């Protein structure tokens, strides 16, 4: 299995959930899900990195008057990304099933 960072994993799950989405909406979903802010440039960096790895594809959408005739780039996850996330989920589920509630006697205060 390929190595994947936590930000990549979250962004891929957002992409898989939405099929096609732009970076502004990815940031909004990220912030809603994690209650943490993320910058659009940070989203762009991770999207470009994942596009190079073959996990994400993109294209320009249609120009809109709201954007002064400029087009938004639309992103979507590839089948490779789906397979990667699916395998990662299986591994995490398997590992999580073996975890019992830790004893509180080892927690330092």
JSON list of N, CA and C in Angstrom, two decimals, residues 20-94:
[
{"chain": "A", "resi": 20, "resn": "UNK", "atom": "N", "xyz": [-17.25, 15.31, -7.85]},
{"chain": "A", "resi": 20, "resn": "UNK", "atom": "CA", "xyz": [-16.51, 16.43, -8.45]},
{"chain": "A", "resi": 20, "resn": "UNK", "atom": "C", "xyz": [-16.73, 17.66, -7.57]},
{"chain": "A", "resi": 21, "resn": "UNK", "atom": "N", "xyz": [-15.62, 18.36, -7.26]},
{"chain": "A", "resi": 21, "resn": "UNK", "atom": "CA", "xyz": [-15.70, 19.47, -6.31]},
{"chain": "A", "resi": 21, "resn": "UNK", "atom": "C", "xyz": [-14.52, 20.41, -6.54]},
{"chain": "A", "resi": 22, "resn": "UNK", "atom": "N", "xyz": [-14.70, 21.70, -6.22]},
{"chain": "A", "resi": 22, "resn": "UNK", "atom": "CA", "xyz": [-13.61, 22.66, -6.36]},
{"chain": "A", "resi": 22, "resn": "UNK", "atom": "C", "xyz": [-12.91, 22.85, -5.01]},
{"chain": "A", "resi": 23, "resn": "UNK", "atom": "N", "xyz": [-11.77, 23.51, -5.03]},
{"chain": "A", "resi": 23, "resn": "UNK", "atom": "CA", "xyz": [-10.93, 23.63, -3.83]},
{"chain": "A", "resi": 23, "resn": "UNK", "atom": "C", "xyz": [-11.60, 24.44, -2.72]},
{"chain": "A", "resi": 24, "resn": "UNK", "atom": "N", "xyz": [-12.39, 25.43, -3.06]},
{"chain": "A", "resi": 24, "resn": "UNK", "atom": "CA", "xyz": [-13.09, 26.23, -2.04]},
{"chain": "A", "resi": 24, "resn": "UNK", "atom": "C", "xyz": [-14.08, 25.36, -1.28]},
{"chain": "A", "resi": 25, "resn": "UNK", "atom": "N", "xyz": [-14.82, 24.54, -2.01]},
{"chain": "A", "resi": 25, "resn": "UNK", "atom": "CA", "xyz": [-15.79, 23.65, -1.36]},
{"chain": "A", "resi": 25, "resn": "UNK", "atom": "C", "xyz": [-15.10, 22.53, -0.58]},
{"chain": "A", "resi": 26, "resn": "UNK", "atom": "N", "xyz": [-13.93, 22.09, -1.04]},
{"chain": "A", "resi": 26, "resn": "UNK", "atom": "CA", "xyz": [-13.15, 21.11, -0.28]},
{"chain": "A", "resi": 26, "resn": "UNK", "atom": "C", "xyz": [-12.77, 21.72, 1.06]},
{"chain": "A", "resi": 27, "resn": "UNK", "atom": "N", "xyz": [-12.28, 22.96, 1.05]},
{"chain": "A", "resi": 27, "resn": "UNK", "atom": "CA", "xyz": [-11.89, 23.63, 2.29]},
{"chain": "A", "resi": 27, "resn": "UNK", "atom": "C", "xyz": [-13.08, 23.76, 3.24]},
{"chain": "A", "resi": 28, "resn": "UNK", "atom": "N", "xyz": [-14.24, 24.11, 2.71]},
{"chain": "A", "resi": 28, "resn": "UNK", "atom": "CA", "xyz": [-15.45, 24.23, 3.55]},
{"chain": "A", "resi": 28, "resn": "UNK", "atom": "C", "xyz": [-15.80, 22.90, 4.19]},
{"chain": "A", "resi": 29, "resn": "UNK", "atom": "N", "xyz": [-15.79, 21.83, 3.41]},
{"chain": "A", "resi": 29, "resn": "UNK", "atom": "CA", "xyz": [-16.10, 20.50, 3.96]},
{"chain": "A", "resi": 29, "resn": "UNK", "atom": "C", "xyz": [-15.07, 20.07, 5.00]},
{"chain": "A", "resi": 30, "resn": "UNK", "atom": "N", "xyz": [-13.81, 20.37, 4.74]},
{"chain": "A", "resi": 30, "resn": "UNK", "atom": "CA", "xyz": [-12.74, 20.07, 5.69]},
{"chain": "A", "resi": 30, "resn": "UNK", "atom": "C", "xyz": [-13.01, 20.78, 7.02]},
{"chain": "A", "resi": 31, "resn": "UNK", "atom": "N", "xyz": [-13.31, 22.08, 6.92]},
{"chain": "A", "resi": 31, "resn": "UNK", "atom": "CA", "xyz": [-13.55, 22.87, 8.13]},
{"chain": "A", "resi": 31, "resn": "UNK", "atom": "C", "xyz": [-14.79, 22.39, 8.87]},
{"chain": "A", "resi": 32, "resn": "UNK", "atom": "N", "xyz": [-15.84, 22.01, 8.14]},
{"chain": "A", "resi": 32, "resn": "UNK", "atom": "CA", "xyz": [-17.05, 21.49, 8.78]},
{"chain": "A", "resi": 32, "resn": "UNK", "atom": "C", "xyz": [-16.78, 20.17, 9.49]},
{"chain": "A", "resi": 33, "resn": "UNK", "atom": "N", "xyz": [-16.02, 19.30, 8.84]},
{"chain": "A", "resi": 33, "resn": "UNK", "atom": "CA", "xyz": [-15.76, 17.96, 9.39]},
{"chain": "A", "resi": 33, "resn": "UNK", "atom": "C", "xyz": [-14.82, 17.99, 10.59]},
{"chain": "A", "resi": 34, "resn": "UNK", "atom": "N", "xyz": [-13.79, 18.84, 10.54]},
{"chain": "A", "resi": 34, "resn": "UNK", "atom": "CA", "xyz": [-12.76, 18.83, 11.57]},
{"chain": "A", "resi": 34, "resn": "UNK", "atom": "C", "xyz": [-12.83, 20.01, 12.53]},
{"chain": "A", "resi": 35, "resn": "UNK", "atom": "N", "xyz": [-13.70, 20.98, 12.24]},
{"chain": "A", "resi": 35, "resn": "UNK", "atom": "CA", "xyz": [-13.78, 22.22, 13.04]},
{"chain": "A", "resi": 35, "resn": "UNK", "atom": "C", "xyz": [-12.41, 22.90, 13.13]},
{"chain": "A", "resi": 36, "resn": "UNK", "atom": "N", "xyz": [-11.67, 22.85, 12.00]},
{"chain": "A", "resi": 36, "resn": "UNK", "atom": "CA", "xyz": [-10.36, 23.48, 11.90]},
{"chain": "A", "resi": 36, "resn": "UNK", "atom": "C", "xyz": [-10.31, 24.23, 10.58]},
{"chain": "A", "resi": 37, "resn": "UNK", "atom": "N", "xyz": [-9.66, 25.39, 10.58]},
{"chain": "A", "resi": 37, "resn": "UNK", "atom": "CA", "xyz": [-9.48, 26.15, 9.35]},
{"chain": "A", "resi": 37, "resn": "UNK", "atom": "C", "xyz": [-8.35, 25.57, 8.52]},
{"chain": "A", "resi": 38, "resn": "UNK", "atom": "N", "xyz": [-8.49, 25.70, 7.21]},
{"chain": "A", "resi": 38, "resn": "UNK", "atom": "CA", "xyz": [-7.43, 25.31, 6.28]},
{"chain": "A", "resi": 38, "resn": "UNK", "atom": "C", "xyz": [-7.42, 26.32, 5.14]},
{"chain": "A", "resi": 39, "resn": "UNK", "atom": "N", "xyz": [-6.25, 26.69, 4.70]},
{"chain": "A", "resi": 39, "resn": "UNK", "atom": "CA", "xyz": [-6.15, 27.69, 3.62]},
{"chain": "A", "resi": 39, "resn": "UNK", "atom": "C", "xyz": [-6.36, 27.03, 2.26]},
{"chain": "A", "resi": 40, "resn": "UNK", "atom": "N", "xyz": [-6.83, 27.81, 1.33]},
{"chain": "A", "resi": 40, "resn": "UNK", "atom": "CA", "xyz": [-7.01, 27.33, -0.05]},
{"chain": "A", "resi": 40, "resn": "UNK", "atom": "C", "xyz": [-5.65, 26.93, -0.64]},
{"chain": "A", "resi": 41, "resn": "UNK", "atom": "N", "xyz": [-4.57, 27.73, -0.42]},
{"chain": "A", "resi": 41, "resn": "UNK", "atom": "CA", "xyz": [-3.27, 27.28, -0.93]},
{"chain": "A", "resi": 41, "resn": "UNK", "atom": "C", "xyz": [-2.85, 25.92, -0.39]},
{"chain": "A", "resi": 42, "resn": "UNK", "atom": "N", "xyz": [-3.15, 25.62, 0.86]},
{"chain": "A", "resi": 42, "resn": "UNK", "atom": "CA", "xyz": [-2.80, 24.31, 1.42]},
{"chain": "A", "resi": 42, "resn": "UNK", "atom": "C", "xyz": [-3.57, 23.21, 0.69]},
{"chain": "A", "resi": 43, "resn": "UNK", "atom": "N", "xyz": [-4.83, 23.48, 0.38]},
{"chain": "A", "resi": 43, "resn": "UNK", "atom": "CA", "xyz": [-5.64, 22.52, -0.38]},
{"chain": "A", "resi": 43, "resn": "UNK", "atom": "C", "xyz": [-5.03, 22.32, -1.76]},
{"chain": "A", "resi": 44, "resn": "UNK", "atom": "N", "xyz": [-4.63, 23.43, -2.41]},
{"chain": "A", "resi": 44, "resn": "UNK", "atom": "CA", "xyz": [-4.04, 23.32, -3.75]},
{"chain": "A", "resi": 44, "resn": "UNK", "atom": "C", "xyz": [-2.75, 22.49, -3.73]},
{"chain": "A", "resi": 45, "resn": "UNK", "atom": "N", "xyz": [-1.94, 22.69, -2.73]},
{"chain": "A", "resi": 45, "resn": "UNK", "atom": "CA", "xyz": [-0.67, 21.94, -2.63]},
{"chain": "A", "resi": 45, "resn": "UNK", "atom": "C", "xyz": [-0.96, 20.44, -2.56]},
{"chain": "A", "resi": 46, "resn": "UNK", "atom": "N", "xyz": [-1.88, 20.05, -1.69]},
{"chain": "A", "resi": 46, "resn": "UNK", "atom": "CA", "xyz": [-2.17, 18.62, -1.54]},
{"chain": "A", "resi": 46, "resn": "UNK", "atom": "C", "xyz": [-2.84, 18.06, -2.79]},
{"chain": "A", "resi": 47, "resn": "UNK", "atom": "N", "xyz": [-3.71, 18.84, -3.43]},
{"chain": "A", "resi": 47, "resn": "UNK", "atom": "CA", "xyz": [-4.36, 18.38, -4.66]},
{"chain": "A", "resi": 47, "resn": "UNK", "atom": "C", "xyz": [-3.34, 18.16, -5.78]},
{"chain": "A", "resi": 48, "resn": "UNK", "atom": "N", "xyz": [-2.40, 19.09, -5.94]},
{"chain": "A", "resi": 48, "resn": "UNK", "atom": "CA", "xyz": [-1.37, 18.95, -6.98]},
{"chain": "A", "resi": 48, "resn": "UNK", "atom": "C", "xyz": [-0.49, 17.73, -6.71]},
{"chain": "A", "resi": 49, "resn": "UNK", "atom": "N", "xyz": [-0.13, 17.52, -5.43]},
{"chain": "A", "resi": 49, "resn": "UNK", "atom": "CA", "xyz": [0.69, 16.37, -5.06]},
{"chain": "A", "resi": 49, "resn": "UNK", "atom": "C", "xyz": [-0.06, 15.07, -5.37]},
{"chain": "A", "resi": 50, "resn": "UNK", "atom": "N", "xyz": [-1.34, 15.03, -5.06]},
{"chain": "A", "resi": 50, "resn": "UNK", "atom": "CA", "xyz": [-2.12, 13.81, -5.30]},
{"chain": "A", "resi": 50, "resn": "UNK", "atom": "C", "xyz": [-2.39, 13.61, -6.78]},
{"chain": "A", "resi": 51, "resn": "UNK", "atom": "N", "xyz": [-2.47, 14.69, -7.54]},
{"chain": "A", "resi": 51, "resn": "UNK", "atom": "CA", "xyz": [-2.64, 14.57, -8.99]},
{"chain": "A", "resi": 51, "resn": "UNK", "atom": "C", "xyz": [-1.39, 13.93, -9.60]},
{"chain": "A", "resi": 52, "resn": "UNK", "atom": "N", "xyz": [-0.22, 14.31, -9.11]},
{"chain": "A", "resi": 52, "resn": "UNK", "atom": "CA", "xyz": [1.03, 13.71, -9.60]},
{"chain": "A", "resi": 52, "resn": "UNK", "atom": "C", "xyz": [1.11, 12.22, -9.25]},
{"chain": "A", "resi": 53, "resn": "UNK", "atom": "N", "xyz": [0.52, 11.83, -8.14]},
{"chain": "A", "resi": 53, "resn": "UNK", "atom": "CA", "xyz": [0.52, 10.42, -7.73]},
{"chain": "A", "resi": 53, "resn": "UNK", "atom": "C", "xyz": [-0.55, 9.60, -8.45]},
{"chain": "A", "resi": 54, "resn": "UNK", "atom": "N", "xyz": [-1.42, 10.27, -9.20]},
{"chain": "A", "resi": 54, "resn": "UNK", "atom": "CA", "xyz": [-2.46, 9.56, -9.93]},
{"chain": "A", "resi": 54, "resn": "UNK", "atom": "C", "xyz": [-3.72, 9.29, -9.11]},
{"chain": "A", "resi": 55, "resn": "UNK", "atom": "N", "xyz": [-3.86, 9.99, -7.99]},
{"chain": "A", "resi": 55, "resn": "UNK", "atom": "CA", "xyz": [-5.02, 9.79, -7.13]},
{"chain": "A", "resi": 55, "resn": "UNK", "atom": "C", "xyz": [-6.16, 10.75, -7.45]},
{"chain": "A", "resi": 56, "resn": "UNK", "atom": "N", "xyz": [-5.83, 11.84, -8.14]},
{"chain": "A", "resi": 56, "resn": "UNK", "atom": "CA", "xyz": [-6.79, 12.91, -8.42]},
{"chain": "A", "resi": 56, "resn": "UNK", "atom": "C", "xyz": [-6.65, 13.34, -9.87]},
{"chain": "A", "resi": 57, "resn": "UNK", "atom": "N", "xyz": [-7.77, 13.65, -10.49]},
{"chain": "A", "resi": 57, "resn": "UNK", "atom": "CA", "xyz": [-7.80, 14.27, -11.81]},
{"chain": "A", "resi": 57, "resn": "UNK", "atom": "C", "xyz": [-8.50, 15.62, -11.67]},
{"chain": "A", "resi": 58, "resn": "UNK", "atom": "N", "xyz": [-8.29, 16.49, -12.66]},
{"chain": "A", "resi": 58, "resn": "UNK", "atom": "CA", "xyz": [-8.94, 17.80, -12.62]},
{"chain": "A", "resi": 58, "resn": "UNK", "atom": "C", "xyz": [-9.16, 18.32, -14.03]},
{"chain": "A", "resi": 59, "resn": "UNK", "atom": "N", "xyz": [-10.06, 19.27, -14.10]},
{"chain": "A", "resi": 59, "resn": "UNK", "atom": "CA", "xyz": [-10.33, 19.99, -15.35]},
{"chain": "A", "resi": 59, "resn": "UNK", "atom": "C", "xyz": [-10.92, 21.34, -14.99]},
{"chain": "A", "resi": 60, "resn": "UNK", "atom": "N", "xyz": [-10.89, 22.26, -15.93]},
{"chain": "A", "resi": 60, "resn": "UNK", "atom": "CA", "xyz": [-11.53, 23.54, -15.70]},
{"chain": "A", "resi": 60, "resn": "UNK", "atom": "C", "xyz": [-13.01, 23.44, -16.00]},
{"chain": "A", "resi": 61, "resn": "UNK", "atom": "N", "xyz": [-13.82, 24.04, -15.10]},
{"chain": "A", "resi": 61, "resn": "UNK", "atom": "CA", "xyz": [-15.25, 24.13, -15.33]},
{"chain": "A", "resi": 61, "resn": "UNK", "atom": "C", "xyz": [-15.56, 25.29, -16.27]},
{"chain": "A", "resi": 62, "resn": "UNK", "atom": "N", "xyz": [-16.82, 25.58, -16.41]},
{"chain": "A", "resi": 62, "resn": "UNK", "atom": "CA", "xyz": [-17.25, 26.68, -17.27]},
{"chain": "A", "resi": 62, "resn": "UNK", "atom": "C", "xyz": [-17.02, 28.03, -16.60]},
{"chain": "A", "resi": 63, "resn": "UNK", "atom": "N", "xyz": [-16.74, 29.07, -17.38]},
{"chain": "A", "resi": 63, "resn": "UNK", "atom": "CA", "xyz": [-16.58, 30.41, -16.80]},
{"chain": "A", "resi": 63, "resn": "UNK", "atom": "C", "xyz": [-17.91, 30.88, -16.20]},
{"chain": "A", "resi": 64, "resn": "UNK", "atom": "N", "xyz": [-17.83, 31.64, -15.12]},
{"chain": "A", "resi": 64, "resn": "UNK", "atom": "CA", "xyz": [-19.05, 32.15, -14.49]},
{"chain": "A", "resi": 64, "resn": "UNK", "atom": "C", "xyz": [-18.97, 33.66, -14.33]},
{"chain": "A", "resi": 65, "resn": "UNK", "atom": "N", "xyz": [-20.11, 34.34, -14.44]},
{"chain": "A", "resi": 65, "resn": "UNK", "atom": "CA", "xyz": [-20.12, 35.80, -14.26]},
{"chain": "A", "resi": 65, "resn": "UNK", "atom": "C", "xyz": [-19.67, 36.21, -12.85]},
{"chain": "A", "resi": 66, "resn": "UNK", "atom": "N", "xyz": [-19.98, 35.36, -11.84]},
{"chain": "A", "resi": 66, "resn": "UNK", "atom": "CA", "xyz": [-19.59, 35.68, -10.47]},
{"chain": "A", "resi": 66, "resn": "UNK", "atom": "C", "xyz": [-18.08, 35.75, -10.31]},
{"chain": "A", "resi": 67, "resn": "UNK", "atom": "N", "xyz": [-17.36, 35.05, -11.15]},
{"chain": "A", "resi": 67, "resn": "UNK", "atom": "CA", "xyz": [-15.90, 35.04, -11.08]},
{"chain": "A", "resi": 67, "resn": "UNK", "atom": "C", "xyz": [-15.28, 35.90, -12.18]},
{"chain": "A", "resi": 68, "resn": "UNK", "atom": "N", "xyz": [-16.07, 36.81, -12.73]},
{"chain": "A", "resi": 68, "resn": "UNK", "atom": "CA", "xyz": [-15.55, 37.70, -13.77]},
{"chain": "A", "resi": 68, "resn": "UNK", "atom": "C", "xyz": [-15.15, 36.96, -15.03]},
{"chain": "A", "resi": 69, "resn": "UNK", "atom": "N", "xyz": [-15.87, 35.86, -15.32]},
{"chain": "A", "resi": 69, "resn": "UNK", "atom": "CA", "xyz": [-15.58, 35.08, -16.51]},
{"chain": "A", "resi": 69, "resn": "UNK", "atom": "C", "xyz": [-14.48, 34.05, -16.32]},
{"chain": "A", "resi": 70, "resn": "UNK", "atom": "N", "xyz": [-13.91, 34.00, -15.12]},
{"chain": "A", "resi": 70, "resn": "UNK", "atom": "CA", "xyz": [-12.85, 33.01, -14.86]},
{"chain": "A", "resi": 70, "resn": "UNK", "atom": "C", "xyz": [-13.48, 31.65, -14.57]},
{"chain": "A", "resi": 71, "resn": "UNK", "atom": "N", "xyz": [-12.69, 30.61, -14.81]},
{"chain": "A", "resi": 71, "resn": "UNK", "atom": "CA", "xyz": [-13.17, 29.24, -14.59]},
{"chain": "A", "resi": 71, "resn": "UNK", "atom": "C", "xyz": [-12.57, 28.66, -13.31]},
{"chain": "A", "resi": 72, "resn": "UNK", "atom": "N", "xyz": [-13.34, 27.81, -12.64]},
{"chain": "A", "resi": 72, "resn": "UNK", "atom": "CA", "xyz": [-12.83, 27.10, -11.46]},
{"chain": "A", "resi": 72, "resn": "UNK", "atom": "C", "xyz": [-12.28, 25.75, -11.91]},
{"chain": "A", "resi": 73, "resn": "UNK", "atom": "N", "xyz": [-11.24, 25.31, -11.22]},
{"chain": "A", "resi": 73, "resn": "UNK", "atom": "CA", "xyz": [-10.73, 23.97, -11.48]},
{"chain": "A", "resi": 73, "resn": "UNK", "atom": "C", "xyz": [-11.54, 23.01, -10.63]},
{"chain": "A", "resi": 74, "resn": "UNK", "atom": "N", "xyz": [-12.02, 21.95, -11.26]},
{"chain": "A", "resi": 74, "resn": "UNK", "atom": "CA", "xyz": [-12.83, 20.93, -10.61]},
{"chain": "A", "resi": 74, "resn": "UNK", "atom": "C", "xyz": [-11.99, 19.67, -10.45]},
{"chain": "A", "resi": 75, "resn": "UNK", "atom": "N", "xyz": [-12.06, 19.05, -9.27]},
{"chain": "A", "resi": 75, "resn": "UNK", "atom": "CA", "xyz": [-11.26, 17.88, -8.95]},
{"chain": "A", "resi": 75, "resn": "UNK", "atom": "C", "xyz": [-12.15, 16.67, -8.68]},
{"chain": "A", "resi": 76, "resn": "UNK", "atom": "N", "xyz": [-11.60, 15.49, -8.94]},
{"chain": "A", "resi": 76, "resn": "UNK", "atom": "CA", "xyz": [-12.27, 14.25, -8.57]},
{"chain": "A", "resi": 76, "resn": "UNK", "atom": "C", "xyz": [-11.22, 13.17, -8.34]},
{"chain": "A", "resi": 77, "resn": "UNK", "atom": "N", "xyz": [-11.60, 12.21, -7.50]},
{"chain": "A", "resi": 77, "resn": "UNK", "atom": "CA", "xyz": [-10.69, 11.11, -7.15]},
{"chain": "A", "resi": 77, "resn": "UNK", "atom": "C", "xyz": [-10.72, 10.05, -8.25]},
{"chain": "A", "resi": 78, "resn": "UNK", "atom": "N", "xyz": [-9.60, 9.38, -8.43]},
{"chain": "A", "resi": 78, "resn": "UNK", "atom": "CA", "xyz": [-9.49, 8.31, -9.42]},
{"chain": "A", "resi": 78, "resn": "UNK", "atom": "C", "xyz": [-9.84, 6.96, -8.79]},
{"chain": "A", "resi": 79, "resn": "UNK", "atom": "N", "xyz": [-10.05, 5.94, -9.61]},
{"chain": "A", "resi": 79, "resn": "UNK", "atom": "CA", "xyz": [-10.26, 4.59, -9.06]},
{"chain": "A", "resi": 79, "resn": "UNK", "atom": "C", "xyz": [-9.09, 4.13, -8.19]},
{"chain": "A", "resi": 80, "resn": "UNK", "atom": "N", "xyz": [-7.87, 4.55, -8.52]},
{"chain": "A", "resi": 80, "resn": "UNK", "atom": "CA", "xyz": [-6.70, 4.21, -7.70]},
{"chain": "A", "resi": 80, "resn": "UNK", "atom": "C", "xyz": [-6.85, 4.78, -6.30]},
{"chain": "A", "resi": 81, "resn": "UNK", "atom": "N", "xyz": [-7.35, 6.01, -6.20]},
{"chain": "A", "resi": 81, "resn": "UNK", "atom": "CA", "xyz": [-7.56, 6.64, -4.89]},
{"chain": "A", "resi": 81, "resn": "UNK", "atom": "C", "xyz": [-8.62, 5.88, -4.10]},
{"chain": "A", "resi": 82, "resn": "UNK", "atom": "N", "xyz": [-9.69, 5.48, -4.77]},
{"chain": "A", "resi": 82, "resn": "UNK", "atom": "CA", "xyz": [-10.74, 4.73, -4.08]},
{"chain": "A", "resi": 82, "resn": "UNK", "atom": "C", "xyz": [-10.17, 3.43, -3.51]},
{"chain": "A", "resi": 83, "resn": "UNK", "atom": "N", "xyz": [-9.39, 2.74, -4.32]},
{"chain": "A", "resi": 83, "resn": "UNK", "atom": "CA", "xyz": [-8.78, 1.47, -3.87]},
{"chain": "A", "resi": 83, "resn": "UNK", "atom": "C", "xyz": [-7.86, 1.71, -2.67]},
{"chain": "A", "resi": 84, "resn": "UNK", "atom": "N", "xyz": [-7.05, 2.76, -2.74]},
{"chain": "A", "resi": 84, "resn": "UNK", "atom": "CA", "xyz": [-6.13, 3.09, -1.66]},
{"chain": "A", "resi": 84, "resn": "UNK", "atom": "C", "xyz": [-6.89, 3.39, -0.36]},
{"chain": "A", "resi": 85, "resn": "UNK", "atom": "N", "xyz": [-7.91, 4.23, -0.44]},
{"chain": "A", "resi": 85, "resn": "UNK", "atom": "CA", "xyz": [-8.69, 4.59, 0.75]},
{"chain": "A", "resi": 85, "resn": "UNK", "atom": "C", "xyz": [-9.42, 3.37, 1.29]},
{"chain": "A", "resi": 86, "resn": "UNK", "atom": "N", "xyz": [-9.94, 2.55, 0.42]},
{"chain": "A", "resi": 86, "resn": "UNK", "atom": "CA", "xyz": [-10.65, 1.34, 0.83]},
{"chain": "A", "resi": 86, "resn": "UNK", "atom": "C", "xyz": [-9.72, 0.39, 1.58]},
{"chain": "A", "resi": 87, "resn": "UNK", "atom": "N", "xyz": [-8.53, 0.17, 1.04]},
{"chain": "A", "resi": 87, "resn": "UNK", "atom": "CA", "xyz": [-7.55, -0.70, 1.69]},
{"chain": "A", "resi": 87, "resn": "UNK", "atom": "C", "xyz": [-7.11, -0.12, 3.03]},
{"chain": "A", "resi": 88, "resn": "UNK", "atom": "N", "xyz": [-6.90, 1.18, 3.07]},
{"chain": "A", "resi": 88, "resn": "UNK", "atom": "CA", "xyz": [-6.50, 1.84, 4.31]},
{"chain": "A", "resi": 88, "resn": "UNK", "atom": "C", "xyz": [-7.59, 1.70, 5.37]},
{"chain": "A", "resi": 89, "resn": "UNK", "atom": "N", "xyz": [-8.83, 1.84, 4.96]},
{"chain": "A", "resi": 89, "resn": "UNK", "atom": "CA", "xyz": [-9.95, 1.68, 5.89]},
{"chain": "A", "resi": 89, "resn": "UNK", "atom": "C", "xyz": [-10.00, 0.26, 6.46]},
{"chain": "A", "resi": 90, "resn": "UNK", "atom": "N", "xyz": [-9.75, -0.73, 5.61]},
{"chain": "A", "resi": 90, "resn": "UNK", "atom": "CA", "xyz": [-9.73, -2.12, 6.08]},
{"chain": "A", "resi": 90, "resn": "UNK", "atom": "C", "xyz": [-8.63, -2.33, 7.12]},
{"chain": "A", "resi": 91, "resn": "UNK", "atom": "N", "xyz": [-7.45, -1.78, 6.86]},
{"chain": "A", "resi": 91, "resn": "UNK", "atom": "CA", "xyz": [-6.33, -1.93, 7.80]},
{"chain": "A", "resi": 91, "resn": "UNK", "atom": "C", "xyz": [-6.66, -1.24, 9.12]},
{"chain": "A", "resi": 92, "resn": "UNK", "atom": "N", "xyz": [-7.20, -0.03, 9.05]},
{"chain": "A", "resi": 92, "resn": "UNK", "atom": "CA", "xyz": [-7.54, 0.70, 10.27]},
{"chain": "A", "resi": 92, "resn": "UNK", "atom": "C", "xyz": [-8.62, -0.03, 11.06]},
{"chain": "A", "resi": 93, "resn": "UNK", "atom": "N", "xyz": [-9.62, -0.55, 10.38]},
{"chain": "A", "resi": 93, "resn": "UNK", "atom": "CA", "xyz": [-10.69, -1.28, 11.05]},
{"chain": "A", "resi": 93, "resn": "UNK", "atom": "C", "xyz": [-10.14, -2.52, 11.75]},
{"chain": "A", "resi": 94, "resn": "UNK", "atom": "N", "xyz": [-9.25, -3.23, 11.06]},
{"chain": "A", "resi": 94, "resn": "UNK", "atom": "CA", "xyz": [-8.65, -4.43, 11.64]},
{"chain": "A", "resi": 94, "resn": "UNK", "atom": "C", "xyz": [-7.81, -4.08, 12.88]}
]
